[in-house]
Short mmCIF file of C-alpha atoms and ligand atoms in Angstrom, two decimals:
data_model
loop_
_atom_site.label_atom_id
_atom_site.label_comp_id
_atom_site.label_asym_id
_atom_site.label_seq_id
_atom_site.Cartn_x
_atom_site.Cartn_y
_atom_site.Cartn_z
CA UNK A 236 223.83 188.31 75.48
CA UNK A 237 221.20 185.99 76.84
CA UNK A 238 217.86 185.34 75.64
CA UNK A 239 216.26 187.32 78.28
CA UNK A 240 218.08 190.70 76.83
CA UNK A 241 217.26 189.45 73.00
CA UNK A 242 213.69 189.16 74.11
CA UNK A 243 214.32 192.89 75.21
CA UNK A 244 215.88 194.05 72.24
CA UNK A 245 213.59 192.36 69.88
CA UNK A 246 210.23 194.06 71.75
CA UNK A 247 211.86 197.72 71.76
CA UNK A 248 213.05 198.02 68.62
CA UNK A 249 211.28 199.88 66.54
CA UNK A 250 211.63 198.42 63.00
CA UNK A 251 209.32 195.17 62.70
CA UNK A 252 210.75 191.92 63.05
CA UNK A 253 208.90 188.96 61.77
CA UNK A 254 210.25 185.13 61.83
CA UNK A 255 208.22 183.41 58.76
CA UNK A 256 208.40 180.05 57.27
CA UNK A 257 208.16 179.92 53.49
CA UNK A 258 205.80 177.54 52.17
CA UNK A 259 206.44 176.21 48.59
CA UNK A 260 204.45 173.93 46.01
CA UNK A 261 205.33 170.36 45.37
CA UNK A 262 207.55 172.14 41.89
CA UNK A 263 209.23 173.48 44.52
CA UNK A 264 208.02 177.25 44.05
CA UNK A 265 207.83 179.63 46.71
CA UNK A 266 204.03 180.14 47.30
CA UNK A 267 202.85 181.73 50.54
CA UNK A 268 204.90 182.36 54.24
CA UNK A 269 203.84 182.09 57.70
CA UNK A 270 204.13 184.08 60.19
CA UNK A 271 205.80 182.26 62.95
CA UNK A 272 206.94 185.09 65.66
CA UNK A 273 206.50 189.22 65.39
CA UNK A 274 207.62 191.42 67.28
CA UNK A 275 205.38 194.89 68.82
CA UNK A 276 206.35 197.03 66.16
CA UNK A 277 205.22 194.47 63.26
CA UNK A 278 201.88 195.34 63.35
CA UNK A 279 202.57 199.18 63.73
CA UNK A 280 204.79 199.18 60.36
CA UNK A 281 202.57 196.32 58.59
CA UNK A 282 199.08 198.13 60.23
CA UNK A 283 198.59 193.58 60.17
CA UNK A 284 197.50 192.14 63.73
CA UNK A 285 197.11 188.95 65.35
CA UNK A 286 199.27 187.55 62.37
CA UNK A 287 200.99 184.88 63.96
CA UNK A 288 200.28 181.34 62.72
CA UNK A 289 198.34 182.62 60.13
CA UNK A 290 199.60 182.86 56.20
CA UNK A 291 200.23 186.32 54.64
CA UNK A 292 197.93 185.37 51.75
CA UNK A 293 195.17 185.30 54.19
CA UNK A 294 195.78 188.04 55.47
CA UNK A 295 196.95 190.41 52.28
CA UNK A 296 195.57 188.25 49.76
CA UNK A 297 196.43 191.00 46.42
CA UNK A 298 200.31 191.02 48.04
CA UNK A 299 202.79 190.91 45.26
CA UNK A 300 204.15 187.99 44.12
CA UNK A 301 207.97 189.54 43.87
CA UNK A 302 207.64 189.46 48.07
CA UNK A 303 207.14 185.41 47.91
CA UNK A 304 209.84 185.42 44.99
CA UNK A 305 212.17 187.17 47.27
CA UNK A 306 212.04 185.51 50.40
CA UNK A 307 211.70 182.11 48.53
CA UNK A 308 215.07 182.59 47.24
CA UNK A 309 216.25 183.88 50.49
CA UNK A 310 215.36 180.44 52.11
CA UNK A 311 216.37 178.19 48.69
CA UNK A 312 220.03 179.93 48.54
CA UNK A 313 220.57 181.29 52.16
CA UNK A 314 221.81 184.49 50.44
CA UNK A 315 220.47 187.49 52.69
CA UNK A 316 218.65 190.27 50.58
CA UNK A 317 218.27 194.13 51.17
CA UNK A 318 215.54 195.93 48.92
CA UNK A 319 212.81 198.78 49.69
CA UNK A 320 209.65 197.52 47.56
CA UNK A 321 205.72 198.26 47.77
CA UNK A 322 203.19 196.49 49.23
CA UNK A 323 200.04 197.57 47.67
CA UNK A 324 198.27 195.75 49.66
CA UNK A 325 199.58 196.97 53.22
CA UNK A 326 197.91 200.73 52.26
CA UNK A 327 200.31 201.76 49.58
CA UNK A 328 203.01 201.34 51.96
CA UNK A 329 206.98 201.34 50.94
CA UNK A 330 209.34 198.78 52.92
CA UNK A 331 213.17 199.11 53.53
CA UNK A 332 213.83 195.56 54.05
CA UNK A 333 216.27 193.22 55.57
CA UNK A 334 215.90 189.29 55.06
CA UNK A 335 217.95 186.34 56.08
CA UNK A 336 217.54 182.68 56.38
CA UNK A 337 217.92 181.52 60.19
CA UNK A 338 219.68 177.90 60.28
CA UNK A 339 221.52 176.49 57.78
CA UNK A 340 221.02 174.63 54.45
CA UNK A 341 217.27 173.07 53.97
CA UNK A 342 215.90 175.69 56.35
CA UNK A 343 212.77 177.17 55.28
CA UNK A 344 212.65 179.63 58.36
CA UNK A 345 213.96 183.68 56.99
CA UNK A 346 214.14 186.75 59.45
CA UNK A 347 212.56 189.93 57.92
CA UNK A 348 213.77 192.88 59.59
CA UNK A 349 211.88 196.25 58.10
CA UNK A 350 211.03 199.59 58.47
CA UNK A 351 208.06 201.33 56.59
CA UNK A 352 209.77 204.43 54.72
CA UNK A 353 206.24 205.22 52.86
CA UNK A 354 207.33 209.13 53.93
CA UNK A 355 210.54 209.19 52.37
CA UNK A 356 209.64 207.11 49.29
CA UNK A 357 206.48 209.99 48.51
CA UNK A 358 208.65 212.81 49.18
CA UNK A 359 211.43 211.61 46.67
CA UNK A 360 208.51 211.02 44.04
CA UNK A 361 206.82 214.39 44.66
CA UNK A 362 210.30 215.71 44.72
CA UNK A 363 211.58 214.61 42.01
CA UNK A 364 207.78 215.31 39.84
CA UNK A 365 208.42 218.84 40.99
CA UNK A 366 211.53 219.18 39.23
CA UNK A 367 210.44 217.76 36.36
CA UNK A 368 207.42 220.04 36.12
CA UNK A 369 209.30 223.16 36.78
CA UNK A 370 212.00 221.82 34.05
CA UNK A 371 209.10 221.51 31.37
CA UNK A 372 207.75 225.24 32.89
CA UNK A 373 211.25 226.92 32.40
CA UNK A 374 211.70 225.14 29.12
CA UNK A 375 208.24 226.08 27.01
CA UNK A 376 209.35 229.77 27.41
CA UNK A 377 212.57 228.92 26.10
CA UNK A 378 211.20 227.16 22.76
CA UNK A 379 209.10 230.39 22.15
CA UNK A 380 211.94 232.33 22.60
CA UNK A 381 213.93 230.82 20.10
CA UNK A 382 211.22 230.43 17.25
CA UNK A 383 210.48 233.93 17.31
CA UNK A 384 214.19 234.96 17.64
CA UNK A 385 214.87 233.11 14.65
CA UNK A 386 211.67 234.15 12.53
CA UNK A 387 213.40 237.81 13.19
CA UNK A 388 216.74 236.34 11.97
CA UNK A 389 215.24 235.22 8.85
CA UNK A 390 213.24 237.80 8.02
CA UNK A 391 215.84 240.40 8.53
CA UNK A 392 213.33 242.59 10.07
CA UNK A 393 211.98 244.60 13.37
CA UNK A 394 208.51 242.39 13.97
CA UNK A 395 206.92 244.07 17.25
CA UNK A 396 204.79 241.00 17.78
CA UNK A 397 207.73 238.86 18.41
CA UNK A 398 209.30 241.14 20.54
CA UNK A 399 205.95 241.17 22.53
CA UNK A 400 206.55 237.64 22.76
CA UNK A 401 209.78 237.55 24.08
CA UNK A 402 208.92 239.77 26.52
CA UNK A 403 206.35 237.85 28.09
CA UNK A 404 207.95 234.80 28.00
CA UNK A 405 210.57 235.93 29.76
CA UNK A 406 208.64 237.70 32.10
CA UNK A 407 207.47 234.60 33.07
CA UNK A 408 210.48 232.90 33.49
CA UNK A 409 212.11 235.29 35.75
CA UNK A 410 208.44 234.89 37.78
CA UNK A 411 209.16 231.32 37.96
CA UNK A 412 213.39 231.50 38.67
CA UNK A 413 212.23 233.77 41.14
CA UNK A 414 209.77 232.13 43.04
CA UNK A 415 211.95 228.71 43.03
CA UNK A 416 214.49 231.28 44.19
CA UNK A 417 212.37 231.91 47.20
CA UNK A 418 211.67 228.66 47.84
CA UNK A 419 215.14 227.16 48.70
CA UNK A 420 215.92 230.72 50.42
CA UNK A 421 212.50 230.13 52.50
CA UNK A 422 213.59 226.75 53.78
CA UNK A 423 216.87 227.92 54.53
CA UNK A 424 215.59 230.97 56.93
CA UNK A 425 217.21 233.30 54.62
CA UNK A 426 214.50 235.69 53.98
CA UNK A 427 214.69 239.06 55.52
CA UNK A 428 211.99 241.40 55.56
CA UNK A 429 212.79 244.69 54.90
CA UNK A 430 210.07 246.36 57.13
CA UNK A 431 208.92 249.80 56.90
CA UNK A 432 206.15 251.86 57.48
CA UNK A 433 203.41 251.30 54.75
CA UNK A 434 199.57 252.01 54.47
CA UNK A 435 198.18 248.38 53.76
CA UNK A 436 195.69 250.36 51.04
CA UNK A 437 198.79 250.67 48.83
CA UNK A 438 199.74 247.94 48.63
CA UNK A 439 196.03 246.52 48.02
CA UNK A 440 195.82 248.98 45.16
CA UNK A 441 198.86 248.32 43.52
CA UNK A 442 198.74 245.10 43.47
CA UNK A 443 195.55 245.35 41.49
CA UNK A 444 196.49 247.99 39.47
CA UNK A 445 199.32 245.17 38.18
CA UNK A 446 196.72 242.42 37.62
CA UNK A 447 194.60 244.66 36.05
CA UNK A 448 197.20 244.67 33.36
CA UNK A 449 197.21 241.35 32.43
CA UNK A 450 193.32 240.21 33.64
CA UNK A 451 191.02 241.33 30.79
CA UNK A 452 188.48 239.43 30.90
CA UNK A 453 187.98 240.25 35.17
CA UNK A 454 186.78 243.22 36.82
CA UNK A 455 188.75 243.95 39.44
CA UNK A 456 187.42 246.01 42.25
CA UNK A 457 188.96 247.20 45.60
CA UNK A 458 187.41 248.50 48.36
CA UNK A 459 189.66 249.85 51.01
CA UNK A 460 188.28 251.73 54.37
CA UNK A 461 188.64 255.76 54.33
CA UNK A 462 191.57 256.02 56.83
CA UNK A 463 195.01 254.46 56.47
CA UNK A 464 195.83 251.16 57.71
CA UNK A 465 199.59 251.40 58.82
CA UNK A 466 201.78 248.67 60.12
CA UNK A 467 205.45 248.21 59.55
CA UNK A 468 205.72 245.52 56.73
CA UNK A 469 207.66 244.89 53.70
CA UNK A 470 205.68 246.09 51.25
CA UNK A 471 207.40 244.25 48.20
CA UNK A 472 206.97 240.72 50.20
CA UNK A 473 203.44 241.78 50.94
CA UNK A 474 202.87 242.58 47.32
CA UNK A 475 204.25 239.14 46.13
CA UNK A 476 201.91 237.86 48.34
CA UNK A 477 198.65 239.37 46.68
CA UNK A 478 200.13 239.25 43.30
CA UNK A 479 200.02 235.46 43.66
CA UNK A 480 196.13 235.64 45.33
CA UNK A 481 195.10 237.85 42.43
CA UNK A 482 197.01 235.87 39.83
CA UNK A 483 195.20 232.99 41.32
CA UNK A 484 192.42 234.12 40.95
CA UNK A 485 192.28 235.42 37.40
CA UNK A 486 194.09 231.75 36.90
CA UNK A 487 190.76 229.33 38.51
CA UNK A 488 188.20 231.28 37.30
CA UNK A 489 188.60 231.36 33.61
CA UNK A 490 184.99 232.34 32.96
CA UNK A 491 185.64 235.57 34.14
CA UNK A 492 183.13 237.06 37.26
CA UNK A 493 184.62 239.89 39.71
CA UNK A 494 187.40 239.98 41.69
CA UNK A 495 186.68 241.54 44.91
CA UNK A 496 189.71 242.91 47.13
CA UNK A 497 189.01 243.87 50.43
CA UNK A 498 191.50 245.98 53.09
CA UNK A 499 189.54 245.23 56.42
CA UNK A 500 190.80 246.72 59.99
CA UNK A 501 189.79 243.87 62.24
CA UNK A 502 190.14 244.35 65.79
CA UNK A 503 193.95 243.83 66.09
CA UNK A 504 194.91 242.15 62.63
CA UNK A 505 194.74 244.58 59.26
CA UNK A 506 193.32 242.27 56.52
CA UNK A 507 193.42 241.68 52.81
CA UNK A 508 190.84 239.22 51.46
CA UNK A 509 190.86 238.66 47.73
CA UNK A 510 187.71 236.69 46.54
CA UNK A 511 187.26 234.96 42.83
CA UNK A 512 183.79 233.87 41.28
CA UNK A 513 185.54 230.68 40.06
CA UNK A 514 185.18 226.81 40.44
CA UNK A 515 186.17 227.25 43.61
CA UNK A 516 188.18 224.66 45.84
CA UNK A 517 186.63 221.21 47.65
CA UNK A 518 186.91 221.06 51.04
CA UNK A 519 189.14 218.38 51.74
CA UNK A 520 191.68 220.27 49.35
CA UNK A 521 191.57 223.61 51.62
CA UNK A 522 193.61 222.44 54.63
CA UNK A 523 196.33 221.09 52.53
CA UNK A 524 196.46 224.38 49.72
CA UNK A 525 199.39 225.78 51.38
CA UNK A 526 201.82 222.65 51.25
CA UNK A 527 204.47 223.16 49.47
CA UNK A 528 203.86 221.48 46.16
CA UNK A 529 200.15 221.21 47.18
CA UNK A 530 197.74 221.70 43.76
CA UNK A 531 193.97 221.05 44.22
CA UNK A 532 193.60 219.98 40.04
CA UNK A 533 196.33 217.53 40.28
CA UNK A 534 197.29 217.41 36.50
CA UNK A 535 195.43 219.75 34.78
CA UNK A 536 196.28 222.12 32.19
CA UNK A 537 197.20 225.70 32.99
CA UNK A 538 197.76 224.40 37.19
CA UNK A 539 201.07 225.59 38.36
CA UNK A 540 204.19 224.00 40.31
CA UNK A 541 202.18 224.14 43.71
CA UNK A 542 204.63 226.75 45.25
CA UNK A 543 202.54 230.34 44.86
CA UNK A 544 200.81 229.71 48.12
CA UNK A 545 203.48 227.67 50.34
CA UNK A 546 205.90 231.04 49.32
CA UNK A 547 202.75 233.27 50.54
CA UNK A 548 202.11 231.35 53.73
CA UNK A 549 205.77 231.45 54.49
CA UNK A 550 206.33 235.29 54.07
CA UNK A 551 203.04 236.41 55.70
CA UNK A 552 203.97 234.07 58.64
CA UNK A 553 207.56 235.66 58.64
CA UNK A 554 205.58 238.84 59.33
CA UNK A 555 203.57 237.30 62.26
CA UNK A 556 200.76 236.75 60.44
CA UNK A 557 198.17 234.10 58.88
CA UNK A 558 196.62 233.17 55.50
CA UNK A 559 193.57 231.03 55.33
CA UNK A 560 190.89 230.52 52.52
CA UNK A 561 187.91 229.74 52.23
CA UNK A 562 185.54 228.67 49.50
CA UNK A 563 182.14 227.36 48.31
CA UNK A 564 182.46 224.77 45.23
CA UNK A 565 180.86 226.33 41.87
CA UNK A 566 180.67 229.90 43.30
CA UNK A 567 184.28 231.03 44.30
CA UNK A 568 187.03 231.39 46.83
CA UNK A 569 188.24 233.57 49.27
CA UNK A 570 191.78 233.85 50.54
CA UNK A 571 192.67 236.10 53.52
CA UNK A 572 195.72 237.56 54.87
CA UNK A 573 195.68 238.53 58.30
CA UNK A 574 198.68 240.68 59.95
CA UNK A 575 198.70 241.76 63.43
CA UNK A 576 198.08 245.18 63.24
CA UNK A 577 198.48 248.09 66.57
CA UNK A 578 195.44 250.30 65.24
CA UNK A 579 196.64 253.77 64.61
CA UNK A 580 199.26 255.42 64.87
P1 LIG B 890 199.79 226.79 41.57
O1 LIG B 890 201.10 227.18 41.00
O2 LIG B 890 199.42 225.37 41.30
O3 LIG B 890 198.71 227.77 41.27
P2 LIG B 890 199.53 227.61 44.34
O4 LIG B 890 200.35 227.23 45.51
O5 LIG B 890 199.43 229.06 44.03
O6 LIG B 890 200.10 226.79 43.13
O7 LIG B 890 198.08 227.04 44.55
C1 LIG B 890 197.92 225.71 44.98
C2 LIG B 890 196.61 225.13 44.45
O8 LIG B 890 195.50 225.78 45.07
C3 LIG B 890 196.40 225.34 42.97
O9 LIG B 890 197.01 224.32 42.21
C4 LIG B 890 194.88 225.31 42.86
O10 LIG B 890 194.44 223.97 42.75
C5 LIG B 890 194.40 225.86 44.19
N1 LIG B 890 193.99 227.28 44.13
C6 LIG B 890 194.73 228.36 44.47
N2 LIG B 890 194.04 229.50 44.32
C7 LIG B 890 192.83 229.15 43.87
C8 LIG B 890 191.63 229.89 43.53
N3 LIG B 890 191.57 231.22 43.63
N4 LIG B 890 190.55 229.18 43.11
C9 LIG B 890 190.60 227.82 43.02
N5 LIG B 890 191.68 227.07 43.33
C10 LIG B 890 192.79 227.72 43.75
#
């Protein structure tokens, strides 16, 4: 090829391209680089401009040393180098990087050929943190299990609280297989609804007749309209669904307070809104609360995997529907369902 159709190539592309020249101490050590050529899609990976002739300690003075290590050796031994590394510096961002010297022995010149893979880096990480929560979630119950299995072993002898125990602790991990169940079914399309005629009330009240159960320090109140609300749903999908609002709600607001579910005809969409008195959610955390893996308390005790609300989202939307909340910091939050609903019938 000639230079023209180089010249071509190295505009289009879109990894970044940068020629540098690395610029060591009089001991020899690699110290800084400069940036002799880039190419358009530098600056759109880097988020750098206007770099050329200018040193990347100017520019990013807090960049790591390891990048100066690296391509110092690069131009000492002429031995090319593939890594993916951070640069803190360049907003948190993750590189998949190429480097090679250009020209032979002595040459201080090294061609960096990268592409930013911040996306794929963070989704490993949260990945990989979701497994290992969900690991430690499926493995407490498991510990209580067998210490109360064994206290009955050694004392020979029927103890109903143990068995109580047991109960609930598996409870909850069948809750948690089966909502990780969901999940990978979810992202693989393979959730059928099995649609039939229900009155939305029902489902409403049975729903809260099951939280009621295990919420006792929350009055739970329900206020339906007087005539049916009928729609062709799965009921057990749209049950899931509230039991995870309610549970949510008995979950963030610990000091207790009402909980408040409403079945609303509204023009054409039936509606379920369950509202909390709890701490309530920030606003820049209520766009992202039905991410998968989203959770608004990053980190604290008694917060969940981050799934409850992705797996609601993802079945009411399988029914044609939406779920939104909505909440005011210090006095509660309200999550809605909305399914489109033909009026009577
Ligand atoms: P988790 O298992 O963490 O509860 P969810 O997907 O059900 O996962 O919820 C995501 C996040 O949304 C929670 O971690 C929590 O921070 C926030 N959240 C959900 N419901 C409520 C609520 N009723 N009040 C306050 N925060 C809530």
């Amino acid at each position: 090829m000639d230079e023209g159709r180089y010249r071509v190539l190295f505009e289009n592309m879109d990894q970044g391209l940068c020629i540098i020249e690395v610029l060591f101490d009089a001991a020899g050590d690699p110290v800084d680089y400069r940036f002799l050529e880039v190419n358009p899609a530098f600056e759109q990976q880097t988020g750098l401009h206007d770099v050329v002739g200018k040193r990347m300690r100017e520019l990013a003075p807090a960049h790591e040393e390891h990048w100066f290590a690296i391509y110092g050796q690069v131009a000492r031994t002429g031995q090319p180098v593939r890594f993916v590394n951070e640069a803190k510096a360049l907003d948190d961002r993750w590189f998949d990087v190429n480097a090679f010297r250009l020209g032979g022995e002595g040459s201080r010149t090294v061609a960096v050929l990268f592409t930013d893979v911040s996306a794929r880096v963070r989704a490993e990480r949260t990945q990989q943190d979701f497994v290992a929560m969900a690991s430690h979630d499926l493995a407490t119950p498991v510990t209580v299990l067998r210490a109360r299995a064994q206290l009955m072993q050694r004392r020979q002898a029927y103890d109903e609280a143990a068995i109580a125990a047991i109960i609930e602790q598996t409870t909850r991990m069948e809750r948690l297989i089966a909502d990780l169940r969901d999940l990978v079914r979810l992202e693989a399309g393979q959730i059928e609804l099995r649609r039939v005629a229900v009155d939305l009330r029902d489902v409403a009240r049975e729903s809260a007749e099951r939280v009621r159960v295990q919420a006792k320090a929350h009055a739970v109140r329900i206020e339906t309209p007087r005539d049916p609300l009928r729609g062709e749903w799965d009921p057990d999908r749209l049950g899931q669904v509230l039991d995870n609002l309610l549970g949510n709600a008995v979950k963030y607001s610990q000091t207790g307070g009402d909980i408040v579910v409403r079945v609303i005809a509204c023009g054409a969409e039936a509606r379920i809104a369950v509202a909390d008195r709890g701490a309530g959610i920030p606003a820049e955390a209520l766009p992202r609360l039905f991410e998968r893996y989203y959770r608004a308390d990053r980190g604290e005790e008694g917060s969940g995997l981050g799934i409850g609300l992705y797996i609601s989202r993802m079945l009411v939307e399988a029914h044609g529907g939406r779920i939104w909340a909505e909440s005011a910091p210090g006095q509660g939050s309200t999550f809605t369902v909305a399914l489109p609903f033909e009026g009577d019938w």
